[in-house]
Amino acid sequence: MAMGLFRVCLVVVTAIINHPLLFPRENTTVPEHEEEIIRKMQAHQEKMQLEQLRLEEEVARLAAEKEALEQVAEEGPQQYEAYVAWDLWSTLCMILFLIIEVWRQDHQDAPLPECANGDEDELPGLGNTPLQGLTLPNKALLGHFYERCIRGATADAARTREFVEGFVDDLLEALRSLCNRDTDMEVEDFIGVGSMYENWQADRPLLCHLFVPFTPPEPYRFYPELWCCNRSVPLDRQGYGQIRVGQADGDPLGCICGKTTLGEDMLCLLHGRNSSEQPGGEMQDLLCARESPHLDTMQVMRWFQAAITRAWHRIAHKYDFDLAFSQLDTPGSLKIKFRSGKCIPFNLIPVIQYDDSDLYFVSHLPREPFRVTPASSTDWLLSFAVYERHFLRMMLKTLPEGACHLSCLQIASFLLSKQHRLTGPSGLRNYHLKTALLHLLLSRQATDWRAAQLDTRLHELLCFLEKSLLEKKLHHFFVGNCKLPEVVGLPEAVRRAEPLNLFRPFVLQRSLYHRTVDSFYEMLKNAPALISEYSFHVPSDNASLAAKS
């Protein structure tokens, strides 16, 4: 800027000094060549005028630039202050929005507060109104309701269980007599599982669930593979496993030709020259998936349905009732139909034992709404039903006489069943209720389950379910539970596995989650009126049971 002004001043001074009129000549006499001199002076004057115009334009341009720079210099601090103020306001707004969002998330997703007489492991949480302020009937009314509506069903369950066991024993014996031990699967004795064998069945109709273990013919055997033994298993396959079929020495093909290289002049008498086709057909005869050594659940279901049908035809003349499949897509779902119109349903479920433990791989489960189906027909669900029955029996030895733990589960199951009949099924099932009870049994002292504390323990069970629903997290009782005593006898691989979230479908299916939460709170809302009504009015399906007991 200073150099520009210096240049302008220098040009102006030079022009002024060299102007012809500034220093006139002292001799005013016109020289001899006056005309020529005048012409040169005029030309020089015109040149100076043009130079002056150019200099004036340059000065005007420089003055404009100087004024613009001064204006910018004056407005700069103001713009900077405005920018800083705007940036500060934006930051404050962002922080305010974040605070509001965090508060909203905490308000919606916080866990429940500790229930009355809760232990230190329970989570604090949502305000001061767990279960939306639900007030259950007092212990006297709950006890009256239990005696009138549930105890009768439990007494009748023993007679139903005894009848079904006798018939199934005869049916499986007929099935064994029809099987070829060299080629067919060998069926073992049934194992009773579920609510009927844990003495907490509360809903009608009474339904027995019976596991039927089976093994392959010699020289084959099953090689179960747990999901937790493979770190790369996807989340939707947790809790499942596969069953490889092979020889007892570990050879899935059952021949040494698969282990050695035969010469050109040697021929395998079992597989011939095309050794890739025979083993595949042989594995399919063992109920394996096509071109796979793993057992196929669909083929097992078809085999089991055909075997049960043949066994029934063999002994049908001995009985004065009919046996039918109640669900076509569940081959083990059977129904005994008497001539009087009375029916007794039960489920026979083919299973495979995991090593020497009480874990069983289940080919299928009874059909239920919203149940997640496995992605592949070679995926078998791992069942802990036998461990659950043993654990309840073990806890019963430590609890006070007349403990209320099963009464809590029966009342909760009764309320859930009535709610499903009223508003339709949801994602909450009886197995979730039992899982919640098992967690409470492990965390509470034995003296907390006295009969006089039925109302408190029922409220706590519902509190635990609400907390789990809002968190979308209910851990499997056995998988990855390090608090379990070693006397339970779980396999070490299952004990050290990552905890399995039974509420994971709620994370993936928002509509199912909202439907389940709405149904749960509707059940809580209807619970006091429902318990009061059934306490003084016994429905027709339960009246006969109360009279018999």
XYZ file of C-alpha atoms in Angstrom, residues 272-536:
265
model
C -17.142 -99.853 -6.517
C -15.342 -97.481 -8.838
C -17.735 -94.577 -8.221
C -16.983 -94.015 -4.560
C -18.638 -90.569 -4.487
C -22.213 -91.750 -5.034
C -22.608 -94.738 -2.725
C -21.569 -93.044 0.496
C -23.970 -90.189 -0.200
C -26.881 -92.589 -0.658
C -25.776 -94.489 2.411
C -25.817 -91.302 4.480
C -29.289 -90.432 3.210
C -30.506 -93.819 4.421
C -29.258 -92.714 7.854
C -31.572 -89.633 7.688
C -28.777 -87.235 6.725
C -29.172 -84.196 4.516
C -28.403 -84.581 0.833
C -24.642 -84.709 0.169
C -23.978 -84.041 3.843
C -22.934 -86.169 6.829
C -25.214 -84.152 9.174
C -28.547 -85.419 10.413
C -31.558 -83.743 8.790
C -34.472 -82.724 11.026
C -37.029 -82.970 8.211
C -36.044 -86.524 7.356
C -36.122 -87.459 11.051
C -39.628 -86.027 11.380
C -40.868 -87.994 8.349
C -39.242 -91.185 9.640
C -40.701 -90.712 13.120
C -44.199 -90.024 11.812
C -44.133 -93.150 9.634
C -42.761 -95.262 12.496
C -45.464 -94.052 14.928
C -48.171 -94.751 12.346
C -46.967 -98.314 11.795
C -46.680 -98.932 15.535
C -50.234 -97.684 16.164
C -51.665 -99.907 13.454
C -50.062 -102.858 15.185
C -51.721 -102.209 18.581
C -54.892 -100.315 17.597
C -57.088 -103.407 18.126
C -56.244 -103.372 21.850
C -57.819 -99.955 22.531
C -61.302 -98.504 22.223
C -60.108 -95.054 21.170
C -58.464 -93.534 18.115
C -55.017 -91.963 17.747
C -54.566 -89.040 15.367
C -51.981 -86.388 14.540
C -53.263 -83.080 15.866
C -50.817 -80.964 13.808
C -49.690 -82.135 10.396
C -46.506 -80.046 10.445
C -45.548 -81.444 13.872
C -45.410 -85.239 13.492
C -45.037 -85.918 17.207
C -48.134 -83.935 18.155
C -50.685 -86.687 18.861
C -54.220 -86.798 20.216
C -56.158 -89.631 21.823
C -59.829 -89.370 20.851
C -62.432 -91.249 22.899
C -65.890 -92.137 21.618
C -67.399 -89.786 24.182
C -65.675 -86.872 22.441
C -63.024 -86.332 25.123
C -59.477 -85.810 23.846
C -56.087 -86.137 25.505
C -53.271 -84.469 23.554
C -49.578 -85.220 24.065
C -46.288 -84.618 22.274
C -43.679 -87.224 21.349
C -40.435 -85.484 20.387
C -37.497 -87.440 18.877
C -34.248 -86.276 20.479
C -30.542 -87.108 20.516
C -28.500 -87.121 23.703
C -25.394 -84.969 23.905
C -22.571 -87.277 25.043
C -23.363 -88.591 28.543
C -25.102 -85.450 29.783
C -28.766 -84.543 30.244
C -28.659 -82.228 27.230
C -30.762 -83.279 24.253
C -30.907 -82.078 20.678
C -34.536 -81.609 19.663
C -35.670 -82.203 16.100
C -38.748 -79.992 16.456
C -40.842 -78.231 19.057
C -44.621 -77.884 19.296
C -45.848 -75.159 17.007
C -46.206 -71.767 18.676
C -46.845 -68.290 17.217
C -43.773 -66.125 16.609
C -41.369 -68.994 17.299
C -38.084 -68.527 15.440
C -37.394 -71.393 13.047
C -33.818 -72.571 12.353
C -32.185 -71.398 9.149
C -31.138 -74.905 8.064
C -32.726 -78.331 8.403
C -29.444 -79.609 9.856
C -29.701 -77.223 12.850
C -30.979 -78.898 16.026
C -32.195 -76.933 19.029
C -30.448 -77.754 22.291
C -32.937 -78.469 25.096
C -32.211 -78.099 28.826
C -35.601 -79.489 29.884
C -34.133 -82.396 31.857
C -31.687 -80.083 33.652
C -34.574 -77.742 34.484
C -36.573 -80.571 36.027
C -33.556 -81.748 38.048
C -32.809 -78.211 39.250
C -36.368 -77.670 40.473
C -36.233 -80.968 42.345
C -32.877 -80.037 43.864
C -34.182 -76.642 45.007
C -37.314 -78.226 46.467
C -35.129 -80.091 48.975
C -33.747 -76.801 50.312
C -36.968 -74.747 50.331
C -39.415 -74.613 53.257
C -42.357 -77.001 53.288
C -45.186 -75.717 51.105
C -42.888 -73.268 49.264
C -44.672 -70.829 46.963
C -42.268 -70.892 43.975
C -44.408 -73.195 41.822
C -47.578 -71.384 42.895
C -46.083 -68.113 41.614
C -45.263 -69.739 38.281
C -48.728 -71.293 37.976
C -50.526 -68.011 38.662
C -48.318 -66.121 36.184
C -48.874 -68.850 33.568
C -52.635 -68.722 34.198
C -52.717 -64.933 33.681
C -50.611 -65.165 30.517
C -52.851 -67.875 29.057
C -56.002 -65.860 29.701
C -54.426 -62.758 28.178
C -53.426 -64.643 25.014
C -56.975 -65.903 24.634
C -58.261 -62.363 25.065
C -55.922 -60.343 22.812
C -54.098 -63.026 20.814
C -50.609 -64.510 21.195
C -47.504 -62.428 21.836
C -43.774 -63.044 22.071
C -43.955 -63.871 25.793
C -44.225 -67.595 26.554
C -44.373 -69.869 29.575
C -40.712 -70.727 29.087
C -39.813 -67.094 29.728
C -41.830 -67.187 32.952
C -40.018 -70.315 34.091
C -36.615 -68.827 33.196
C -37.382 -65.750 35.295
C -38.411 -67.962 38.216
C -35.207 -70.000 37.975
C -33.124 -66.820 38.153
C -35.023 -65.700 41.255
C -34.663 -69.107 42.880
C -30.909 -68.935 42.467
C -30.575 -65.358 43.753
C -32.912 -65.533 46.776
C -32.554 -67.304 50.072
C -34.656 -70.383 50.718
C -36.577 -68.697 53.545
C -37.906 -66.066 51.121
C -40.134 -68.676 49.470
C -42.413 -69.460 52.385
C -46.083 -69.902 51.528
C -46.989 -66.705 53.396
C -44.907 -64.670 50.921
C -46.846 -65.725 47.818
C -48.013 -62.192 46.999
C -44.528 -60.689 47.453
C -42.791 -63.301 45.333
C -45.444 -63.065 42.579
C -45.010 -59.289 42.478
C -41.244 -59.770 42.273
C -41.586 -62.277 39.427
C -43.699 -59.834 37.417
C -41.220 -57.077 38.267
C -38.362 -59.186 36.916
C -40.274 -59.842 33.691
C -41.032 -56.146 33.196
C -37.397 -55.220 33.700
C -36.307 -57.888 31.216
C -38.846 -56.750 28.630
C -37.830 -53.100 28.867
C -34.165 -54.057 28.566
C -34.929 -56.616 25.838
C -32.635 -58.987 27.681
C -33.438 -62.256 29.431
C -30.451 -64.553 29.766
C -30.837 -68.289 29.435
C -30.647 -69.824 32.889
C -28.013 -72.443 32.071
C -25.937 -71.131 29.149
C -22.985 -69.130 30.461
C -24.366 -68.922 34.015
C -21.293 -69.081 36.260
C -23.448 -68.841 39.405
C -24.808 -72.359 38.950
C -23.454 -74.892 41.437
C -21.238 -77.601 40.005
C -23.575 -80.282 41.303
C -25.926 -79.415 38.426
C -23.475 -81.224 36.132
C -23.554 -78.993 33.053
C -20.972 -79.677 30.317
C -18.038 -77.315 30.642
C -18.474 -75.985 27.090
C -22.011 -74.818 27.908
C -21.008 -73.451 31.288
C -18.265 -71.271 29.777
C -20.254 -70.161 26.735
C -21.400 -66.598 26.207
C -24.783 -65.860 27.840
C -27.705 -66.490 25.510
C -30.358 -63.749 25.281
C -33.833 -65.272 24.972
C -35.286 -61.833 24.136
C -33.021 -61.264 21.140
C -36.002 -61.550 18.701
C -37.423 -58.398 20.314
C -34.302 -56.493 19.237
C -34.784 -57.551 15.612
C -38.602 -57.393 15.408
C -39.915 -54.079 16.695
C -43.561 -54.835 15.914
C -43.395 -58.079 17.894
C -41.721 -56.259 20.780
C -44.384 -53.537 20.967
C -47.134 -56.145 20.702
C -45.570 -58.148 23.555
C -45.091 -55.132 25.834
C -48.656 -53.941 25.229
C -50.002 -57.428 25.926
C -47.925 -57.692 29.112
C -49.214 -54.407 30.536
C -52.745 -55.338 29.523
C -52.289 -58.582 31.469
C -51.140 -56.612 34.510
C -54.131 -54.313 34.203
C -56.581 -57.229 34.039
C -54.876 -59.350 36.708
C -56.642 -57.990 39.861
C -60.119 -58.252 38.346
C -59.396 -61.672 36.833
C -58.072 -63.126 40.083
C -61.019 -61.723 42.044
C -63.559 -63.086 39.561
C -62.058 -66.581 39.428
C -61.748 -66.679 43.198
C -65.528 -66.575 43.662
